[in-house]
mmCIF file of C-alpha atoms in Angstrom:
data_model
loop_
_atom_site.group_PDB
_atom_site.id
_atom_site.type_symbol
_atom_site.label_atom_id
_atom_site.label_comp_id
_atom_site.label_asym_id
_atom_site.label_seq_id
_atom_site.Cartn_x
_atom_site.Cartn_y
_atom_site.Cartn_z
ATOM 1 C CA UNK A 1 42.609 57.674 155.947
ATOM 2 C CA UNK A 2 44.629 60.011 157.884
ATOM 3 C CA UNK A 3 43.323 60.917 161.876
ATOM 4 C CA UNK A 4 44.819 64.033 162.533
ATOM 5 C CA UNK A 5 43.558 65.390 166.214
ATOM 6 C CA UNK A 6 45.111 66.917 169.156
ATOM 7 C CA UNK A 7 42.928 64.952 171.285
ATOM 8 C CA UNK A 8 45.607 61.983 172.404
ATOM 9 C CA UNK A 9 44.910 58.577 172.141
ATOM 10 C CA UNK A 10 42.225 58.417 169.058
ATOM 11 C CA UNK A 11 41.725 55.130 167.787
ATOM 12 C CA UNK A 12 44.868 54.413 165.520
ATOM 13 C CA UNK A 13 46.696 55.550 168.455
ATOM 14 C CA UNK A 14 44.970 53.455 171.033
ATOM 15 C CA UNK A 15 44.675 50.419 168.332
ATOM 16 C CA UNK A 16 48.327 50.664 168.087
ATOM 17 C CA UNK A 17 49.231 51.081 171.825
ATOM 18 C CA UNK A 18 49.808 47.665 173.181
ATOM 19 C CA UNK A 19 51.535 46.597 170.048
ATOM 20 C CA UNK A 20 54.152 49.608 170.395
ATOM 21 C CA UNK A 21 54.443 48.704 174.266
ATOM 22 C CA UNK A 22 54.888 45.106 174.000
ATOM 23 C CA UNK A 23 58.047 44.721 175.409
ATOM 24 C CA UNK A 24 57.327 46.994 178.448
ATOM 25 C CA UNK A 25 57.417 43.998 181.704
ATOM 26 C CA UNK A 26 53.717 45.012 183.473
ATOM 27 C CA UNK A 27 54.429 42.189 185.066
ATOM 28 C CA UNK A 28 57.141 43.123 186.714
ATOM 29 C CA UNK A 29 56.228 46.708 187.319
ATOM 30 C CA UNK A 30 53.330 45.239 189.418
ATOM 31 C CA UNK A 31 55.843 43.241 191.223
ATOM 32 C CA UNK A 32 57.810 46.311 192.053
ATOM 33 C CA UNK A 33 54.399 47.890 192.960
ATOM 34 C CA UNK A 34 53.536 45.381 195.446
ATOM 35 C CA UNK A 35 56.781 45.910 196.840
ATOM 36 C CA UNK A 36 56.564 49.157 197.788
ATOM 37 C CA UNK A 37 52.603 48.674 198.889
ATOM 38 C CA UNK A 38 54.731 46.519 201.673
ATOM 39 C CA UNK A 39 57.666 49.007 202.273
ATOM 40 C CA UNK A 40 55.753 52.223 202.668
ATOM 41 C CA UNK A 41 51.808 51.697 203.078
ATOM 42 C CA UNK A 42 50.986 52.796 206.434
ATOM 43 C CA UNK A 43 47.671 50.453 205.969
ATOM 44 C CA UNK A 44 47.002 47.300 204.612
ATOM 45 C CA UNK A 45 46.548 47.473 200.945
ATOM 46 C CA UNK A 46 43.187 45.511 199.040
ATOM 47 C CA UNK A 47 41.213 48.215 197.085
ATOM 48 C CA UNK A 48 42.962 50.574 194.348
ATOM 49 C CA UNK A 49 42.211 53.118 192.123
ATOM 50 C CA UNK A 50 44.429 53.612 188.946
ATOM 51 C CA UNK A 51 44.389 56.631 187.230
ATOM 52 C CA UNK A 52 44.848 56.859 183.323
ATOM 53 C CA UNK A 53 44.740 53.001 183.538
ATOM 54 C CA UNK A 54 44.554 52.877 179.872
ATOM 55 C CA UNK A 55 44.311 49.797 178.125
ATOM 56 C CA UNK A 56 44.461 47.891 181.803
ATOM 57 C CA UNK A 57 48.280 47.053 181.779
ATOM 58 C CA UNK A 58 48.515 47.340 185.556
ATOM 59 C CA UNK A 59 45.236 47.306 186.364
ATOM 60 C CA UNK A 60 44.575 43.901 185.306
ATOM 61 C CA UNK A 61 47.247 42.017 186.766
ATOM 62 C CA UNK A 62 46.971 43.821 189.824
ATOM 63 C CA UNK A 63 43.333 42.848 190.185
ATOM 64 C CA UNK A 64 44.198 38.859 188.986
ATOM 65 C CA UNK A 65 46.619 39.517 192.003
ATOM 66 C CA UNK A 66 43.468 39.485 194.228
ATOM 67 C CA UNK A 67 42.926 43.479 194.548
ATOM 68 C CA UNK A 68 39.837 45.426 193.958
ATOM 69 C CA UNK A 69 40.717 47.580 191.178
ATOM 70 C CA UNK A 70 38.560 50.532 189.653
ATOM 71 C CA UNK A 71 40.831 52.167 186.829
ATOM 72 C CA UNK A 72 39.565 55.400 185.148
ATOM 73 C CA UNK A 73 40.489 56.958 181.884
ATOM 74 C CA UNK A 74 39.462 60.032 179.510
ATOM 75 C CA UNK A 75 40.005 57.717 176.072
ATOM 76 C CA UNK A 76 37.212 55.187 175.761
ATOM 77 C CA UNK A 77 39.125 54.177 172.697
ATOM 78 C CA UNK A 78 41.596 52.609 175.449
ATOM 79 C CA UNK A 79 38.997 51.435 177.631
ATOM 80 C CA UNK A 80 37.533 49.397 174.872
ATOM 81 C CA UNK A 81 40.347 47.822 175.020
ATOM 82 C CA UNK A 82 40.804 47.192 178.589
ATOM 83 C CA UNK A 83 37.671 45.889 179.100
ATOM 84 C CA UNK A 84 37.699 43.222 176.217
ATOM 85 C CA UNK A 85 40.879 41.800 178.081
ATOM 86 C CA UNK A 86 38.879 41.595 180.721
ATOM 87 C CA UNK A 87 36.590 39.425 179.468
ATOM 88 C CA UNK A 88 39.430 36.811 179.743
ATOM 89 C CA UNK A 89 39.384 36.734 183.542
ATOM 90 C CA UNK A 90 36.611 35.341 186.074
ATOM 91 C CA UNK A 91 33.739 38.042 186.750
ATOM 92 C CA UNK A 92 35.303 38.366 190.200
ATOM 93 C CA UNK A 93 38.644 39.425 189.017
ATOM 94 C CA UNK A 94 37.647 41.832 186.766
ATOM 95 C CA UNK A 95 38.239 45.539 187.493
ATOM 96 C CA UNK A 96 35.273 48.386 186.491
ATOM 97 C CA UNK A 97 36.932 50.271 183.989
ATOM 98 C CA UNK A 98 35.320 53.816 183.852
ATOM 99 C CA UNK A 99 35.333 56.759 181.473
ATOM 100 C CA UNK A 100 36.597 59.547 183.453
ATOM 101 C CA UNK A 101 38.542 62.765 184.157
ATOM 102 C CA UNK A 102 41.260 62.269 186.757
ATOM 103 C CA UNK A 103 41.269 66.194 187.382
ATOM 104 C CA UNK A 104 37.309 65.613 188.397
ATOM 105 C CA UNK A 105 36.505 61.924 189.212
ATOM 106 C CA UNK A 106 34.374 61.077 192.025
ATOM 107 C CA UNK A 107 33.904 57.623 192.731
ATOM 108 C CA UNK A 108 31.478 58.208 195.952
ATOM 109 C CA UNK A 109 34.347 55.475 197.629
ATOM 110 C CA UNK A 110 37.719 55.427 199.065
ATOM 111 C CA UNK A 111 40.751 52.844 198.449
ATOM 112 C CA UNK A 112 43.689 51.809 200.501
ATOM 113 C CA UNK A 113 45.803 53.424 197.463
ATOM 114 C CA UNK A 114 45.974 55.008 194.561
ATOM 115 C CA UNK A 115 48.459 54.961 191.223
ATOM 116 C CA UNK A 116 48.759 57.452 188.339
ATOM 117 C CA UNK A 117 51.333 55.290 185.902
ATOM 118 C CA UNK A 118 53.233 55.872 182.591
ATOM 119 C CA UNK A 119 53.417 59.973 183.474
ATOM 120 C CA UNK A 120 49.776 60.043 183.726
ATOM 121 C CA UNK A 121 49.853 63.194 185.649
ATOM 122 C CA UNK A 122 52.395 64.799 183.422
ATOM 123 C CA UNK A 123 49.010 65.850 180.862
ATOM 124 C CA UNK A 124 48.320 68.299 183.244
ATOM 125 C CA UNK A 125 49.738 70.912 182.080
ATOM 126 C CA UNK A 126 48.578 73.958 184.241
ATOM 127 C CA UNK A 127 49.288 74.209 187.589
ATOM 128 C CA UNK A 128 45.415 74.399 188.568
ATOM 129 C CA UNK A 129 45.367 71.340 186.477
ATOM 130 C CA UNK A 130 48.197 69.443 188.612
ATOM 131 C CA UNK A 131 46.711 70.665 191.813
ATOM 132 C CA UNK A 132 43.031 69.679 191.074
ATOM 133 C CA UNK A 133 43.695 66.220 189.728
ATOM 134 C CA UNK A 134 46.075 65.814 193.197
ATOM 135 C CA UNK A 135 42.918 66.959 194.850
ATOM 136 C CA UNK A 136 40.826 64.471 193.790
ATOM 137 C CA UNK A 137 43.114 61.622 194.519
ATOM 138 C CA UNK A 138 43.317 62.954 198.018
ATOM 139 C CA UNK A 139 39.417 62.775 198.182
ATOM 140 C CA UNK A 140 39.587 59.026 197.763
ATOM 141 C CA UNK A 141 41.996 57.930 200.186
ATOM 142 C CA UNK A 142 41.885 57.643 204.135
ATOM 143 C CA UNK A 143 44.297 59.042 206.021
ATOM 144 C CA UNK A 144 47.372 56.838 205.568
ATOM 145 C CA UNK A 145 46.546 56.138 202.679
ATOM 146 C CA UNK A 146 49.484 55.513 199.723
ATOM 147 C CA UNK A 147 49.883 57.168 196.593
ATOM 148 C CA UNK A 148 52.134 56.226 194.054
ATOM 149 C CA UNK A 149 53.135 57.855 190.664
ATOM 150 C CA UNK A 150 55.486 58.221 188.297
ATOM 151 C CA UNK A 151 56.630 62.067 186.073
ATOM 152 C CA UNK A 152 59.560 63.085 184.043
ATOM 153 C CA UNK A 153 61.945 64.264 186.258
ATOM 154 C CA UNK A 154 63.029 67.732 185.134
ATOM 155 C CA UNK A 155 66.615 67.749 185.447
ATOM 156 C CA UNK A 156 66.950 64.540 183.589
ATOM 157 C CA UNK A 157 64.771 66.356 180.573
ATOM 158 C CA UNK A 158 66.853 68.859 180.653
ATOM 159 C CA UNK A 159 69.995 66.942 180.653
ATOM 160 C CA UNK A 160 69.198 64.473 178.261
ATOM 161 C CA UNK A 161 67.067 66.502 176.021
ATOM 162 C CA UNK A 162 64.032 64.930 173.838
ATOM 163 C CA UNK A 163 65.238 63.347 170.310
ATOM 164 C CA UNK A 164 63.452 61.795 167.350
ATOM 165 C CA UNK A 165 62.703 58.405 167.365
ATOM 166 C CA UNK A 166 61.746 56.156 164.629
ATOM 167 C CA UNK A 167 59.965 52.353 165.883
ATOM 168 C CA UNK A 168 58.835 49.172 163.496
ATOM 169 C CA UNK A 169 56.974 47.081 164.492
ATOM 170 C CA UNK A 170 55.572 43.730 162.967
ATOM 171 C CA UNK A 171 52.523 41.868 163.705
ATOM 172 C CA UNK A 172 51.275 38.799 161.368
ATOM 173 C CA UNK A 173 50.927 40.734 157.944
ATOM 174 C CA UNK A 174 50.711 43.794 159.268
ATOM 175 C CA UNK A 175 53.524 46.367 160.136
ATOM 176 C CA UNK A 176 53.411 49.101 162.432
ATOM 177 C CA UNK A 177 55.827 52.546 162.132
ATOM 178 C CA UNK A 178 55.390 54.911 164.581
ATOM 179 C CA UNK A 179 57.763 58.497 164.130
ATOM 180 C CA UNK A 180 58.017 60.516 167.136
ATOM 181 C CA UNK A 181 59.765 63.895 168.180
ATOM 182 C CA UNK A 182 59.835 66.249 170.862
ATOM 183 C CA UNK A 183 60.218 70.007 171.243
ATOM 184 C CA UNK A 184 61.024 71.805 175.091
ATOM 185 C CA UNK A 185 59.131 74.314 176.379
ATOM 186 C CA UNK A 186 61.530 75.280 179.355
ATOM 187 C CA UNK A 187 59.418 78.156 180.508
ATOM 188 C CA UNK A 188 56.602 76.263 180.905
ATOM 189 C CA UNK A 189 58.336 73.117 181.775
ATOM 190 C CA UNK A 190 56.705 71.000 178.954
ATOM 191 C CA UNK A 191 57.900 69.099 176.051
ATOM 192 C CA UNK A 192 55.296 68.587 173.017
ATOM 193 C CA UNK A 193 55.637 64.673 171.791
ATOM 194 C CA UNK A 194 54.427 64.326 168.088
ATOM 195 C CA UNK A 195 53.353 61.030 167.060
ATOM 196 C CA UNK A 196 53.167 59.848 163.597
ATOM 197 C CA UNK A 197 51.372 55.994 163.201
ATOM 198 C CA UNK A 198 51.354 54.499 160.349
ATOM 199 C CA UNK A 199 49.533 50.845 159.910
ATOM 200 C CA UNK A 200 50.645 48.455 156.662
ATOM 201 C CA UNK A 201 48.900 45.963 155.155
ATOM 202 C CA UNK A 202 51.852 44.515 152.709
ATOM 203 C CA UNK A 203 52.879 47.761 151.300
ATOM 204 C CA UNK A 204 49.218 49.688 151.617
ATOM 205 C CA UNK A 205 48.183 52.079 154.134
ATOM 206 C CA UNK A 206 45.262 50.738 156.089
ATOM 207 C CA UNK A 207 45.792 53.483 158.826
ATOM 208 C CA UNK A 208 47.108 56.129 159.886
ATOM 209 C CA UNK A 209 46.889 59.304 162.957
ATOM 210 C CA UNK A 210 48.712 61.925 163.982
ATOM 211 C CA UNK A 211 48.856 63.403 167.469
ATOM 212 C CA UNK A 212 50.544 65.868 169.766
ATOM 213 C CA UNK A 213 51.098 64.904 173.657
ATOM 214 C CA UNK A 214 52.433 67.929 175.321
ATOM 215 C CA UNK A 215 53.821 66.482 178.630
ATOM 216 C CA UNK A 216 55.003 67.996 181.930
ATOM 217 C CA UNK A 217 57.605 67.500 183.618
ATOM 218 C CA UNK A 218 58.544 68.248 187.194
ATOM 219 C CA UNK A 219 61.244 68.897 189.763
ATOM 220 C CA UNK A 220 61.245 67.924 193.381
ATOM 221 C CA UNK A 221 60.545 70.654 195.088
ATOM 222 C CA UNK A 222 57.610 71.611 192.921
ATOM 223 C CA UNK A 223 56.600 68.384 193.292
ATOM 224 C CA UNK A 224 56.434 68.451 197.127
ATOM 225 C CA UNK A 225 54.786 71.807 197.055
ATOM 226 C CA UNK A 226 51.954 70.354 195.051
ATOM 227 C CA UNK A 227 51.415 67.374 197.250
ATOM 228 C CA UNK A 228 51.702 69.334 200.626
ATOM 229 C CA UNK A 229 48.509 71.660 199.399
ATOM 230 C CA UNK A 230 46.773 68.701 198.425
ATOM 231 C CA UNK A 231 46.839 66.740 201.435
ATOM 232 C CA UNK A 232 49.746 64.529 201.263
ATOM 233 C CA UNK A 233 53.016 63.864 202.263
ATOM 234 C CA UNK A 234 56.036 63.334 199.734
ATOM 235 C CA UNK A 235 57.878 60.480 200.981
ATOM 236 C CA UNK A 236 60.209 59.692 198.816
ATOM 237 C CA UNK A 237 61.446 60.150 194.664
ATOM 238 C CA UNK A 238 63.121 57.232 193.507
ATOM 239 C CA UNK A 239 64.436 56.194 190.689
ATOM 240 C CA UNK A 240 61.230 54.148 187.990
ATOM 241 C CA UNK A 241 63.938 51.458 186.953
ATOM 242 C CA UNK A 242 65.833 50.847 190.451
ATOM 243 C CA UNK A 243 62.872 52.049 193.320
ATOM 244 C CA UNK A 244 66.246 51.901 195.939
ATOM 245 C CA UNK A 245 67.829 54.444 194.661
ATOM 246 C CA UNK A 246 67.214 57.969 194.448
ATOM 247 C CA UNK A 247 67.017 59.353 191.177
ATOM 248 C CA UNK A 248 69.454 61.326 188.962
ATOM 249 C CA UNK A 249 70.025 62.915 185.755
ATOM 250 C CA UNK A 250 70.525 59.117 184.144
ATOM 251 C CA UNK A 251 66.418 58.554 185.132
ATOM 252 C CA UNK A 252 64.190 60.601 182.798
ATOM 253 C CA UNK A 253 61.553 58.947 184.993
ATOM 254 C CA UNK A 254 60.781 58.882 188.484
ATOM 255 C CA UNK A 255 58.702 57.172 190.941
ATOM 256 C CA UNK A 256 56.856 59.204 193.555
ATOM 257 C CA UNK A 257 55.497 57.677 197.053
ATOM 258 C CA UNK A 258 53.377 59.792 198.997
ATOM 259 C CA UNK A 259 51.102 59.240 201.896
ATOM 260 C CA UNK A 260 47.759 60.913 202.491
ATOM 261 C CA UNK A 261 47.326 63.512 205.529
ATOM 262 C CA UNK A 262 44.586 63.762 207.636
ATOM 263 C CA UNK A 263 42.292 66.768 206.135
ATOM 264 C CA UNK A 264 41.120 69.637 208.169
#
């Protein structure tokens, strides 16, 4: 049966997700995490919040890693996921996943830091969107405290240019064939992902969904902009697959580090 919804991440969709990101290294992008919790936290870090956490890719290494972890997210098709991994780790370890809107969250808490991963903050399309979801980061960190977060960086979109992309994917008798295309929206500065998931049994169709992501993307000085009205300062844009250098039109996404102000 065919799941067609604009709502992203329905159940064939979030079924599929880990399968289709398999070969992404979590572990490694929480190694480059920690790294720059040491290089540019102004305080210690042991408590987190992580923001579109999904199916827990980060946020459960990260809290095996000995950090407090509360990860929110709007699908609780992902979190059902997320939270039957982390049934495999001690009670201690485990992070509180939450249903939740990062535009409106309030988790009556602060953290040392905060993360918005995989272009989390790229579904907010509107700029009141952007700015409240920035907002409510702020409200959970101290002053000091480090946000970190990664976009499509505009003039690599617009160098580069979205193209369709076919992936296969195999797993035990099952196969997995995801289609995807994009189309630009340079006014708006958006680019509408369609997803096409298909899941095989042998040669029958035991699933299948179609969805639309329409994703931001942003440019530096917007970026900066935003942060500055929320309460932050932009430290620095790097580039997401080499954090030491700063990004270019190779590096269709970007890391951003920014530091909390104190609020009036």
């Amino acid at each position: 049966m065919t799941e067609v919804t604009t709502q992203v991440f329905g159940s064939v969709y979030s079924d599929s997700y880990d399968t289709f990101y398999g070969e992404k290294d979590y572990q490694a992008e929480c190694d480059q995490l920690e790294a720059l919790f040491r290089q540019y936290a102004a305080l210690p870090v042991h408590s987190l919040v992580d923001l579109g956490c999904g199916t827990g890719n980060h946020a459960l290494p990260l809290s095996e890693r000995g950090y407090h972890v509360i990860g929110i997210d709007r699908s609780e098709a992902m979190l059902a996921h997320a939270r039957d991994k982390a049934q495999r780790l001690p009670v201690a370890q485990r992070p509180d996943f939450q249903l939740g809107d990062v535009r409106a969250f309030d988790l009556q808490q602060k953290f040392d830091a905060a993360l918005m991963m995989f272009a989390v903050l790229g579904y907010q399309i509107d700029n009141a969107d952007v700015l409240a979801t920035l907002c409510a980061v702020r409200q959970h960190l101290e002053p000091g405290g480090l946000f970190i977060f990664d976009v499509w960086y505009g003039p690599a979109v617009l160098h580069q240019r979205p193209s369709d992309r076919l992936k296969v994917l195999h797993s035990g008798d099952q196969t997995l064939l995801r289609a995807a295309g994009g189309a630009l929206d340079t006014y708006n500065h958006t680019c509408a992902v369609s997803y096409h998931v298909w899941q095989f049994s042998g040669d029958r169709v035991i699933g299948e969904s179609e969805e639309t992501h329409t994703m931001r993307y942003f440019f530096p000085q917007e970026l900066k902009l935003f942060l500055e009205v929320a309460g932050f300062d932009l430290v620095q844009l790097v580039s997401f697959n080499d954090p030491q250098v700063s990004p270019s039109e190779k590096d269709w996404n970007i890391l951003c580090i920014a530091n909390a102000t104190k609020l009036d």
